[in-house]
Amino acid sequence: MKLVRWLSCVCLAMLCSPALAELQLLTEDTPPMSFMRDGEVSGFSVEVVRALLARTGDSGKIELMPWTRAFYLAQQQADIALFSTVRTPEREGKFLWVGPIVVGTTSFYSLRSRNLVIDDLQQAAASGPLALPKQWYTFETLSARGFDNLYGVSTPKQMMT
């Protein structure tokens, strides 16, 4: 069952400092969008952000960190950009948004041995605990729809274990 189509964007913290400072560009480990390769942050969205920096002449340091920490910092500190971030109505006013990087679809997944079939959100709400990274748009969206079976984890890897 596909939950929602989404736009993954670059967003800038709305806390802008008056002096021009180097941006801190935060992303999480989500291959192929962003990941570490030979000690350097790499991936499709990283290359898009590097191209934006080159085009604008701005400087910035790209850093990989857990999503919940990056999302928190982007809301608390100036001169921080967060990518690849899903743009939702709940997040709209929290950031200054810079175009989409990718458009995608979210689905529910389970172990094959569970023989679980989810055709609608009511079945998902009744399916048992759903592991989702805290602060992810899916967690926010399902919480807003009244799901009480959400199990918040810190990273996508924890979601799979």
GROMACS .gro file of N, CA and C in nm:
model
  483
    1MET      N    1   0.085  -0.117   0.000
    1MET     CA    2   0.000   0.000   0.000
    1MET      C    3   0.089   0.123   0.000
    2LYS      N    4   0.069   0.210  -0.092
    2LYS     CA    5   0.148   0.332  -0.099
    2LYS      C    6   0.082   0.437  -0.012
    3LEU      N    7   0.160   0.495   0.078
    3LEU     CA    8   0.106   0.594   0.171
    3LEU      C    9   0.090   0.729   0.106
    4VAL      N   10   0.194   0.781   0.047
    4VAL     CA   11   0.187   0.919  -0.003
    4VAL      C   12   0.303   0.944  -0.098
    5ARG      N   13   0.282   1.029  -0.195
    5ARG     CA   14   0.393   1.076  -0.278
    5ARG      C   15   0.457   1.191  -0.205
    6TRP      N   16   0.587   1.205  -0.215
    6TRP     CA   17   0.656   1.309  -0.140
    6TRP      C   18   0.764   1.374  -0.224
    7LEU      N   19   0.797   1.493  -0.182
    7LEU     CA   20   0.907   1.567  -0.241
    7LEU      C   21   1.020   1.571  -0.140
    8SER      N   22   1.136   1.534  -0.181
    8SER     CA   23   1.254   1.545  -0.096
    8SER      C   24   1.326   1.672  -0.136
    9CYS      N   25   1.344   1.762  -0.041
    9CYS     CA   26   1.395   1.895  -0.070
    9CYS      C   27   1.516   1.929   0.016
   10VAL      N   28   1.577   2.039  -0.019
   10VAL     CA   29   1.674   2.104   0.067
   10VAL      C   30   1.597   2.213   0.140
   11CYS      N   31   1.615   2.223   0.271
   11CYS     CA   32   1.549   2.331   0.342
   11CYS      C   33   1.651   2.402   0.429
   12LEU      N   34   1.627   2.529   0.448
   12LEU     CA   35   1.716   2.613   0.528
   12LEU      C   36   1.645   2.652   0.656
   13ALA      N   37   1.719   2.650   0.765
   13ALA     CA   38   1.663   2.695   0.892
   13ALA      C   39   1.617   2.839   0.875
   14MET      N   40   1.503   2.872   0.935
   14MET     CA   41   1.451   3.007   0.921
   14MET      C   42   1.524   3.105   1.011
   15LEU      N   43   1.609   3.055   1.098
   15LEU     CA   44   1.689   3.142   1.184
   15LEU      C   45   1.809   3.189   1.104
   16CYS      N   46   1.802   3.304   1.047
   16CYS     CA   47   1.911   3.354   0.962
   16CYS      C   48   1.992   3.456   1.040
   17SER      N   49   2.121   3.438   1.040
   17SER     CA   50   2.206   3.534   1.109
   17SER      C   51   2.236   3.651   1.016
   18PRO      N   52   2.258   3.770   1.072
   18PRO     CA   53   2.282   3.886   0.987
   18PRO      C   54   2.414   3.877   0.910
   19ALA      N   55   2.516   3.818   0.967
   19ALA     CA   56   2.646   3.806   0.900
   19ALA      C   57   2.644   3.682   0.810
   20LEU      N   58   2.711   3.693   0.697
   20LEU     CA   59   2.721   3.581   0.606
   20LEU      C   60   2.817   3.478   0.665
   21ALA      N   61   2.767   3.358   0.689
   21ALA     CA   62   2.849   3.254   0.750
   21ALA      C   63   2.845   3.130   0.662
   22GLU      N   64   2.942   3.043   0.682
   22GLU     CA   65   2.942   2.917   0.609
   22GLU      C   66   2.823   2.834   0.656
   23LEU      N   67   2.749   2.780   0.560
   23LEU     CA   68   2.637   2.694   0.593
   23LEU      C   69   2.686   2.560   0.644
   24GLN      N   70   2.614   2.507   0.740
   24GLN     CA   71   2.634   2.370   0.784
   24GLN      C   72   2.521   2.292   0.717
   25LEU      N   73   2.555   2.200   0.629
   25LEU     CA   74   2.458   2.125   0.549
   25LEU      C   75   2.446   1.984   0.606
   26LEU      N   76   2.332   1.953   0.665
   26LEU     CA   77   2.313   1.827   0.735
   26LEU      C   78   2.227   1.731   0.655
   27THR      N   79   2.266   1.606   0.656
   27THR     CA   80   2.188   1.499   0.593
   27THR      C   81   2.210   1.372   0.672
   28GLU      N   82   2.132   1.270   0.641
   28GLU     CA   83   2.144   1.143   0.712
   28GLU      C   84   2.193   1.033   0.619
   29ASP      N   85   2.223   0.919   0.675
   29ASP     CA   86   2.271   0.804   0.599
   29ASP      C   87   2.151   0.733   0.536
   30THR      N   88   2.123   0.766   0.409
   30THR     CA   89   2.012   0.706   0.335
   30THR      C   90   2.057   0.679   0.191
   31PRO      N   91   2.138   0.573   0.172
   31PRO     CA   92   2.182   0.542   0.036
   31PRO      C   93   2.061   0.518  -0.055
   32PRO      N   94   2.066   0.557  -0.178
   32PRO     CA   95   2.175   0.618  -0.252
   32PRO      C   96   2.175   0.771  -0.244
   33MET      N   97   2.084   0.828  -0.165
   33MET     CA   98   2.075   0.974  -0.158
   33MET      C   99   2.196   1.036  -0.088
   34SER      N  100   2.233   0.980   0.028
   34SER     CA  101   2.349   1.030   0.102
   34SER      C  102   2.407   0.916   0.185
   35PHE      N  103   2.540   0.906   0.185
   35PHE     CA  104   2.609   0.800   0.257
   35PHE      C  105   2.758   0.833   0.262
   36MET      N  106   2.832   0.759   0.343
   36MET     CA  107   2.977   0.777   0.351
   36MET      C  108   3.046   0.681   0.254
   37ARG      N  109   3.142   0.736   0.179
   37ARG     CA  110   3.224   0.654   0.089
   37ARG      C  111   3.367   0.701   0.104
   38ASP      N  112   3.454   0.611   0.149
   38ASP     CA  113   3.595   0.643   0.168
   38ASP      C  114   3.615   0.767   0.254
   39GLY      N  115   3.535   0.778   0.362
   39GLY     CA  116   3.550   0.888   0.456
   39GLY      C  117   3.490   1.020   0.411
   40GLU      N  118   3.419   1.021   0.299
   40GLU     CA  119   3.358   1.144   0.247
   40GLU      C  120   3.209   1.122   0.224
   41VAL      N  121   3.129   1.225   0.256
   41VAL     CA  122   2.986   1.218   0.233
   41VAL      C  123   2.963   1.219   0.082
   42SER      N  124   2.882   1.124   0.034
   42SER     CA  125   2.859   1.107  -0.108
   42SER      C  126   2.711   1.077  -0.131
   43GLY      N  127   2.673   1.064  -0.257
   43GLY     CA  128   2.536   1.027  -0.291
   43GLY      C  129   2.470   1.128  -0.384
   44PHE      N  130   2.355   1.088  -0.437
   44PHE     CA  131   2.283   1.169  -0.534
   44PHE      C  132   2.247   1.307  -0.479
   45SER      N  133   2.184   1.312  -0.362
   45SER     CA  134   2.142   1.442  -0.309
   45SER      C  135   2.263   1.527  -0.269
   46VAL      N  136   2.371   1.463  -0.226
   46VAL     CA  137   2.493   1.536  -0.192
   46VAL      C  138   2.549   1.605  -0.316
   47GLU      N  139   2.546   1.536  -0.428
   47GLU     CA  140   2.595   1.596  -0.552
   47GLU      C  141   2.508   1.713  -0.595
   48VAL      N  142   2.377   1.704  -0.574
   48VAL     CA  143   2.288   1.816  -0.607
   48VAL      C  144   2.321   1.936  -0.519
   49VAL      N  145   2.342   1.913  -0.390
   49VAL     CA  146   2.374   2.022  -0.298
   49VAL      C  147   2.509   2.083  -0.333
   50ARG      N  148   2.607   2.001  -0.365
   50ARG     CA  149   2.738   2.055  -0.406
   50ARG      C  150   2.726   2.140  -0.532
   51ALA      N  151   2.643   2.097  -0.625
   51ALA     CA  152   2.621   2.175  -0.748
   51ALA      C  153   2.553   2.308  -0.715
   52LEU      N  154   2.459   2.309  -0.622
   52LEU     CA  155   2.395   2.435  -0.580
   52LEU      C  156   2.496   2.530  -0.517
   53LEU      N  157   2.584   2.476  -0.433
   53LEU     CA  158   2.687   2.559  -0.371
   53LEU      C  159   2.779   2.619  -0.478
   54ALA      N  160   2.820   2.537  -0.573
   54ALA     CA  161   2.908   2.586  -0.679
   54ALA      C  162   2.839   2.693  -0.762
   55ARG      N  163   2.712   2.671  -0.792
   55ARG     CA  164   2.639   2.767  -0.875
   55ARG      C  165   2.619   2.901  -0.805
   56THR      N  166   2.596   2.897  -0.673
   56THR     CA  167   2.570   3.021  -0.599
   56THR      C  168   2.697   3.086  -0.547
   57GLY      N  169   2.807   3.010  -0.545
   57GLY     CA  170   2.931   3.063  -0.491
   57GLY      C  171   2.936   3.061  -0.339
   58ASP      N  172   2.838   2.998  -0.276
   58ASP     CA  173   2.836   2.988  -0.131
   58ASP      C  174   2.929   2.877  -0.085
   59SER      N  175   2.967   2.885   0.042
   59SER     CA  176   3.048   2.777   0.098
   59SER      C  177   2.965   2.704   0.203
   60GLY      N  178   2.994   2.578   0.219
   60GLY     CA  179   2.920   2.499   0.317
   60GLY      C  180   2.991   2.369   0.347
   61LYS      N  181   2.970   2.322   0.468
   61LYS     CA  182   3.028   2.196   0.512
   61LYS      C  183   2.915   2.093   0.519
   62ILE      N  184   2.927   1.985   0.443
   62ILE     CA  185   2.826   1.878   0.442
   62ILE      C  186   2.863   1.778   0.549
   63GLU      N  187   2.763   1.744   0.631
   63GLU     CA  188   2.786   1.655   0.744
   63GLU      C  189   2.674   1.551   0.752
   64LEU      N  190   2.712   1.427   0.775
   64LEU     CA  191   2.618   1.316   0.791
   64LEU      C  192   2.593   1.296   0.940
   65MET      N  193   2.466   1.291   0.981
   65MET     CA  194   2.434   1.266   1.122
   65MET      C  195   2.295   1.204   1.131
   66PRO      N  196   2.260   1.148   1.247
   66PRO     CA  197   2.127   1.091   1.263
   66PRO      C  198   2.018   1.195   1.236
   67TRP      N  199   1.911   1.152   1.172
   67TRP     CA  200   1.804   1.241   1.130
   67TRP      C  201   1.747   1.323   1.245
   68THR      N  202   1.716   1.260   1.357
   68THR     CA  203   1.652   1.333   1.467
   68THR      C  204   1.740   1.448   1.515
   69ARG      N  205   1.870   1.428   1.522
   69ARG     CA  206   1.961   1.535   1.564
   69ARG      C  207   1.969   1.645   1.459
   70ALA      N  208   1.979   1.607   1.331
   70ALA     CA  209   1.987   1.705   1.223
   70ALA      C  210   1.858   1.788   1.217
   71PHE      N  211   1.744   1.724   1.229
   71PHE     CA  212   1.615   1.793   1.224
   71PHE      C  213   1.603   1.890   1.341
   72TYR      N  214   1.646   1.848   1.458
   72TYR     CA  215   1.644   1.935   1.577
   72TYR      C  216   1.736   2.057   1.556
   73LEU      N  217   1.860   2.032   1.516
   73LEU     CA  218   1.956   2.141   1.497
   73LEU      C  219   1.908   2.242   1.392
   74ALA      N  220   1.847   2.192   1.286
   74ALA     CA  221   1.800   2.282   1.181
   74ALA      C  222   1.690   2.376   1.230
   75GLN      N  223   1.620   2.336   1.334
   75GLN     CA  224   1.515   2.420   1.389
   75GLN      C  225   1.565   2.512   1.500
   76GLN      N  226   1.685   2.485   1.551
   76GLN     CA  227   1.736   2.559   1.666
   76GLN      C  228   1.849   2.656   1.634
   77GLN      N  229   1.923   2.633   1.526
   77GLN     CA  230   2.042   2.711   1.500
   77GLN      C  231   2.036   2.779   1.363
   78ALA      N  232   2.105   2.891   1.353
   78ALA     CA  233   2.113   2.964   1.227
   78ALA      C  234   2.215   2.900   1.134
   79ASP      N  235   2.206   2.933   1.007
   79ASP     CA  236   2.302   2.891   0.905
   79ASP      C  237   2.313   2.739   0.891
   80ILE      N  238   2.199   2.672   0.903
   80ILE     CA  239   2.194   2.527   0.884
   80ILE      C  240   2.097   2.495   0.772
   81ALA      N  241   2.137   2.407   0.683
   81ALA     CA  242   2.048   2.353   0.580
   81ALA      C  243   2.033   2.205   0.606
   82LEU      N  244   1.919   2.152   0.577
   82LEU     CA  245   1.888   2.012   0.601
   82LEU      C  246   1.842   1.951   0.469
   83PHE      N  247   1.900   1.837   0.433
   83PHE     CA  248   1.859   1.769   0.310
   83PHE      C  249   1.882   1.621   0.328
   84SER      N  250   1.822   1.538   0.261
   84SER     CA  251   1.702   1.543   0.179
   84SER      C  252   1.582   1.535   0.274
   85THR      N  253   1.501   1.635   0.273
   85THR     CA  254   1.392   1.651   0.368
   85THR      C  255   1.259   1.644   0.295
   86VAL      N  256   1.167   1.567   0.348
   86VAL     CA  257   1.036   1.557   0.287
   86VAL      C  258   0.954   1.679   0.328
   87ARG      N  259   0.896   1.741   0.228
   87ARG     CA  260   0.816   1.863   0.249
   87ARG      C  261   0.672   1.824   0.280
   88THR      N  262   0.627   1.858   0.400
   88THR     CA  263   0.490   1.829   0.443
   88THR      C  264   0.423   1.958   0.490
   89PRO      N  265   0.291   1.959   0.496
   89PRO     CA  266   0.222   2.078   0.548
   89PRO      C  267   0.267   2.114   0.690
   90GLU      N  268   0.294   2.014   0.773
   90GLU     CA  269   0.337   2.039   0.912
   90GLU      C  270   0.474   2.107   0.917
   91ARG      N  271   0.557   2.083   0.820
   91ARG     CA  272   0.693   2.139   0.817
   91ARG      C  273   0.704   2.268   0.737
   92GLU      N  274   0.603   2.300   0.661
   92GLU     CA  275   0.610   2.410   0.565
   92GLU      C  276   0.660   2.541   0.627
   93GLY      N  277   0.605   2.581   0.740
   93GLY     CA  278   0.642   2.707   0.802
   93GLY      C  279   0.769   2.704   0.884
   94LYS      N  280   0.830   2.590   0.899
   94LYS     CA  281   0.949   2.578   0.983
   94LYS      C  282   1.078   2.610   0.909
   95PHE      N  283   1.074   2.607   0.776
   95PHE     CA  284   1.196   2.621   0.698
   95PHE      C  285   1.172   2.709   0.575
   96LEU      N  286   1.280   2.755   0.516
   96LEU     CA  287   1.278   2.814   0.383
   96LEU      C  288   1.315   2.699   0.288
   97TRP      N  289   1.230   2.670   0.193
   97TRP     CA  290   1.247   2.550   0.110
   97TRP      C  291   1.317   2.585  -0.022
   98VAL      N  292   1.406   2.496  -0.065
   98VAL     CA  293   1.478   2.510  -0.191
   98VAL      C  294   1.445   2.388  -0.274
   99GLY      N  295   1.370   2.406  -0.378
   99GLY     CA  296   1.330   2.305  -0.475
   99GLY      C  297   1.343   2.158  -0.441
  100PRO      N  298   1.272   2.076  -0.512
  100PRO     CA  299   1.279   1.931  -0.490
  100PRO      C  300   1.409   1.871  -0.545
  101ILE      N  301   1.452   1.766  -0.479
  101ILE     CA  302   1.564   1.686  -0.527
  101ILE      C  303   1.509   1.562  -0.597
  102VAL      N  304   1.403   1.503  -0.539
  102VAL     CA  305   1.345   1.381  -0.593
  102VAL      C  306   1.199   1.373  -0.549
  103VAL      N  307   1.118   1.304  -0.625
  103VAL     CA  308   0.980   1.275  -0.589
  103VAL      C  309   0.971   1.125  -0.568
  104GLY      N  310   0.907   1.083  -0.459
  104GLY     CA  311   0.901   0.941  -0.429
  104GLY      C  312   0.767   0.899  -0.373
  105THR      N  313   0.758   0.772  -0.336
  105THR     CA  314   0.637   0.713  -0.279
  105THR      C  315   0.677   0.630  -0.158
  106THR      N  316   0.594   0.632  -0.056
  106THR     CA  317   0.618   0.553   0.064
  106THR      C  318   0.524   0.433   0.068
  107SER      N  319   0.575   0.321   0.113
  107SER     CA  320   0.496   0.198   0.124
  107SER      C  321   0.519   0.134   0.260
  108PHE      N  322   0.432   0.042   0.297
  108PHE     CA  323   0.451  -0.038   0.418
  108PHE      C  324   0.523  -0.167   0.380
  109TYR      N  325   0.613  -0.211   0.469
  109TYR     CA  326   0.689  -0.335   0.446
  109TYR      C  327   0.684  -0.420   0.572
  110SER      N  328   0.690  -0.552   0.554
  110SER     CA  329   0.696  -0.643   0.669
  110SER      C  330   0.773  -0.768   0.627
  111LEU      N  331   0.802  -0.850   0.726
  111LEU     CA  332   0.866  -0.977   0.696
  111LEU      C  333   0.773  -1.062   0.611
  112ARG      N  334   0.826  -1.128   0.513
  112ARG     CA  335   0.746  -1.215   0.427
  112ARG      C  336   0.672  -1.321   0.510
  113SER      N  337   0.737  -1.370   0.616
  113SER     CA  338   0.677  -1.475   0.699
  113SER      C  339   0.550  -1.430   0.771
  114ARG      N  340   0.527  -1.300   0.783
  114ARG     CA  341   0.404  -1.250   0.847
  114ARG      C  342   0.284  -1.257   0.754
  115ASN      N  343   0.309  -1.273   0.623
  115ASN     CA  344   0.200  -1.276   0.525
  115ASN      C  345   0.104  -1.159   0.541
  116LEU      N  346   0.158  -1.043   0.569
  116LEU     CA  347   0.078  -0.924   0.594
  116LEU      C  348   0.048  -0.853   0.463
  117VAL      N  349  -0.079  -0.823   0.443
  117VAL     CA  350  -0.122  -0.747   0.326
  117VAL      C  351  -0.190  -0.621   0.378
  118ILE      N  352  -0.143  -0.507   0.331
  118ILE     CA  353  -0.202  -0.379   0.371
  118ILE      C  354  -0.250  -0.308   0.246
  119ASP      N  355  -0.382  -0.293   0.236
  119ASP     CA  356  -0.441  -0.225   0.121
  119ASP      C  357  -0.489  -0.085   0.152
  120ASP      N  358  -0.503  -0.053   0.281
  120ASP     CA  359  -0.548   0.081   0.318
  120ASP      C  360  -0.494   0.117   0.456
  121LEU      N  361  -0.513   0.242   0.494
  121LEU     CA  362  -0.459   0.290   0.622
  121LEU      C  363  -0.527   0.226   0.742
  122GLN      N  364  -0.653   0.187   0.730
  122GLN     CA  365  -0.721   0.120   0.841
  122GLN      C  366  -0.653  -0.014   0.872
  123GLN      N  367  -0.614  -0.088   0.769
  123GLN     CA  368  -0.543  -0.213   0.790
  123GLN      C  369  -0.407  -0.188   0.854
  124ALA      N  370  -0.341  -0.081   0.813
  124ALA     CA  371  -0.211  -0.047   0.873
  124ALA      C  372  -0.226  -0.012   1.019
  125ALA      N  373  -0.332   0.059   1.055
  125ALA     CA  374  -0.356   0.098   1.194
  125ALA      C  375  -0.384  -0.023   1.281
  126ALA      N  376  -0.436  -0.130   1.222
  126ALA     CA  377  -0.470  -0.250   1.298
  126ALA      C  378  -0.365  -0.360   1.285
  127SER      N  379  -0.256  -0.334   1.219
  127SER     CA  380  -0.159  -0.439   1.186
  127SER      C  381  -0.062  -0.474   1.298
  128GLY      N  382  -0.063  -0.399   1.407
  128GLY     CA  383   0.036  -0.417   1.513
  128GLY      C  384   0.134  -0.302   1.509
  129PRO      N  385   0.239  -0.311   1.591
  129PRO     CA  386   0.334  -0.199   1.598
  129PRO      C  387   0.399  -0.169   1.463
  130LEU      N  388   0.411  -0.041   1.433
  130LEU     CA  389   0.479   0.005   1.313
  130LEU      C  390   0.605   0.081   1.356
  131ALA      N  391   0.720   0.030   1.318
  131ALA     CA  392   0.847   0.095   1.353
  131ALA      C  393   0.877   0.202   1.249
  132LEU      N  394   0.899   0.324   1.298
  132LEU     CA  395   0.929   0.438   1.211
  132LEU      C  396   1.030   0.527   1.281
  133PRO      N  397   1.123   0.584   1.206
  133PRO     CA  398   1.212   0.680   1.268
  133PRO      C  399   1.134   0.802   1.318
  134LYS      N  400   1.163   0.843   1.441
  134LYS     CA  401   1.101   0.963   1.497
  134LYS      C  402   1.139   1.081   1.410
  135GLN      N  403   1.051   1.175   1.398
  135GLN     CA  404   1.072   1.297   1.321
  135GLN      C  405   1.062   1.275   1.170
  136TRP      N  406   1.049   1.151   1.122
  136TRP     CA  407   1.030   1.131   0.979
  136TRP      C  408   0.889   1.174   0.944
  137TYR      N  409   0.869   1.215   0.821
  137TYR     CA  410   0.737   1.261   0.780
  137TYR      C  411   0.632   1.152   0.794
  138THR      N  412   0.670   1.025   0.775
  138THR     CA  413   0.573   0.917   0.790
  138THR      C  414   0.523   0.908   0.934
  139PHE      N  415   0.613   0.925   1.029
  139PHE     CA  416   0.574   0.925   1.171
  139PHE      C  417   0.478   1.040   1.197
  140GLU      N  418   0.514   1.160   1.149
  140GLU     CA  419   0.428   1.278   1.167
  140GLU      C  420   0.292   1.259   1.100
  141THR      N  421   0.292   1.208   0.978
  141THR     CA  422   0.168   1.192   0.902
  141THR      C  423   0.075   1.091   0.968
  142LEU      N  424   0.130   0.976   1.006
  142LEU     CA  425   0.045   0.873   1.068
  142LEU      C  426  -0.001   0.914   1.207
  143SER      N  427   0.083   0.984   1.281
  143SER     CA  428   0.042   1.037   1.413
  143SER      C  429  -0.075   1.133   1.396
  144ALA      N  430  -0.065   1.221   1.297
  144ALA     CA  431  -0.171   1.318   1.272
  144ALA      C  432  -0.302   1.249   1.232
  145ARG      N  433  -0.293   1.130   1.177
  145ARG     CA  434  -0.412   1.054   1.138
  145ARG      C  435  -0.463   0.966   1.252
  146GLY      N  436  -0.404   0.980   1.371
  146GLY     CA  437  -0.454   0.910   1.489
  146GLY      C  438  -0.398   0.771   1.512
  147PHE      N  439  -0.292   0.732   1.441
  147PHE     CA  440  -0.232   0.601   1.463
  147PHE      C  441  -0.176   0.596   1.605
  148ASP      N  442  -0.213   0.492   1.680
  148ASP     CA  443  -0.159   0.476   1.815
  148ASP      C  444  -0.067   0.355   1.825
  149ASN      N  445  -0.029   0.298   1.711
  149ASN     CA  446   0.057   0.180   1.708
  149ASN      C  447   0.197   0.211   1.653
  150LEU      N  448   0.239   0.337   1.666
  150LEU     CA  449   0.370   0.376   1.613
  150LEU      C  450   0.478   0.353   1.718
  151TYR      N  451   0.586   0.291   1.674
  151TYR     CA  452   0.701   0.265   1.760
  151TYR      C  453   0.817   0.348   1.704
  152GLY      N  454   0.850   0.456   1.772
  152GLY     CA  455   0.953   0.547   1.723
  152GLY      C  456   1.094   0.497   1.750
  153VAL      N  457   1.177   0.498   1.646
  153VAL     CA  458   1.318   0.460   1.658
  153VAL      C  459   1.403   0.577   1.607
  154SER      N  460   1.533   0.572   1.633
  154SER     CA  461   1.621   0.682   1.595
  154SER      C  462   1.666   0.680   1.451
  155THR      N  463   1.685   0.560   1.394
  155THR     CA  464   1.741   0.551   1.259
  155THR      C  465   1.665   0.449   1.175
  156PRO      N  466   1.676   0.460   1.043
  156PRO     CA  467   1.613   0.359   0.956
  156PRO      C  468   1.666   0.219   0.981
  157LYS      N  469   1.794   0.207   1.015
  157LYS     CA  470   1.850   0.074   1.043
  157LYS      C  471   1.782   0.010   1.163
  158GLN      N  472   1.753   0.090   1.266
  158GLN     CA  473   1.682   0.036   1.383
  158GLN      C  474   1.541  -0.010   1.345
  159MET      N  475   1.484   0.053   1.248
  159MET     CA  476   1.350   0.017   1.203
  159MET      C  477   1.348  -0.126   1.149
  160MET      N  478   1.459  -0.171   1.094
  160MET     CA  479   1.465  -0.303   1.032
  160MET      C  480   1.507  -0.414   1.127
  161THR      N  481   1.547  -0.380   1.248
  161THR     CA  482   1.592  -0.485   1.340
  161THR      C  483   1.490  -0.516   1.447
   0.00000   0.00000   0.00000
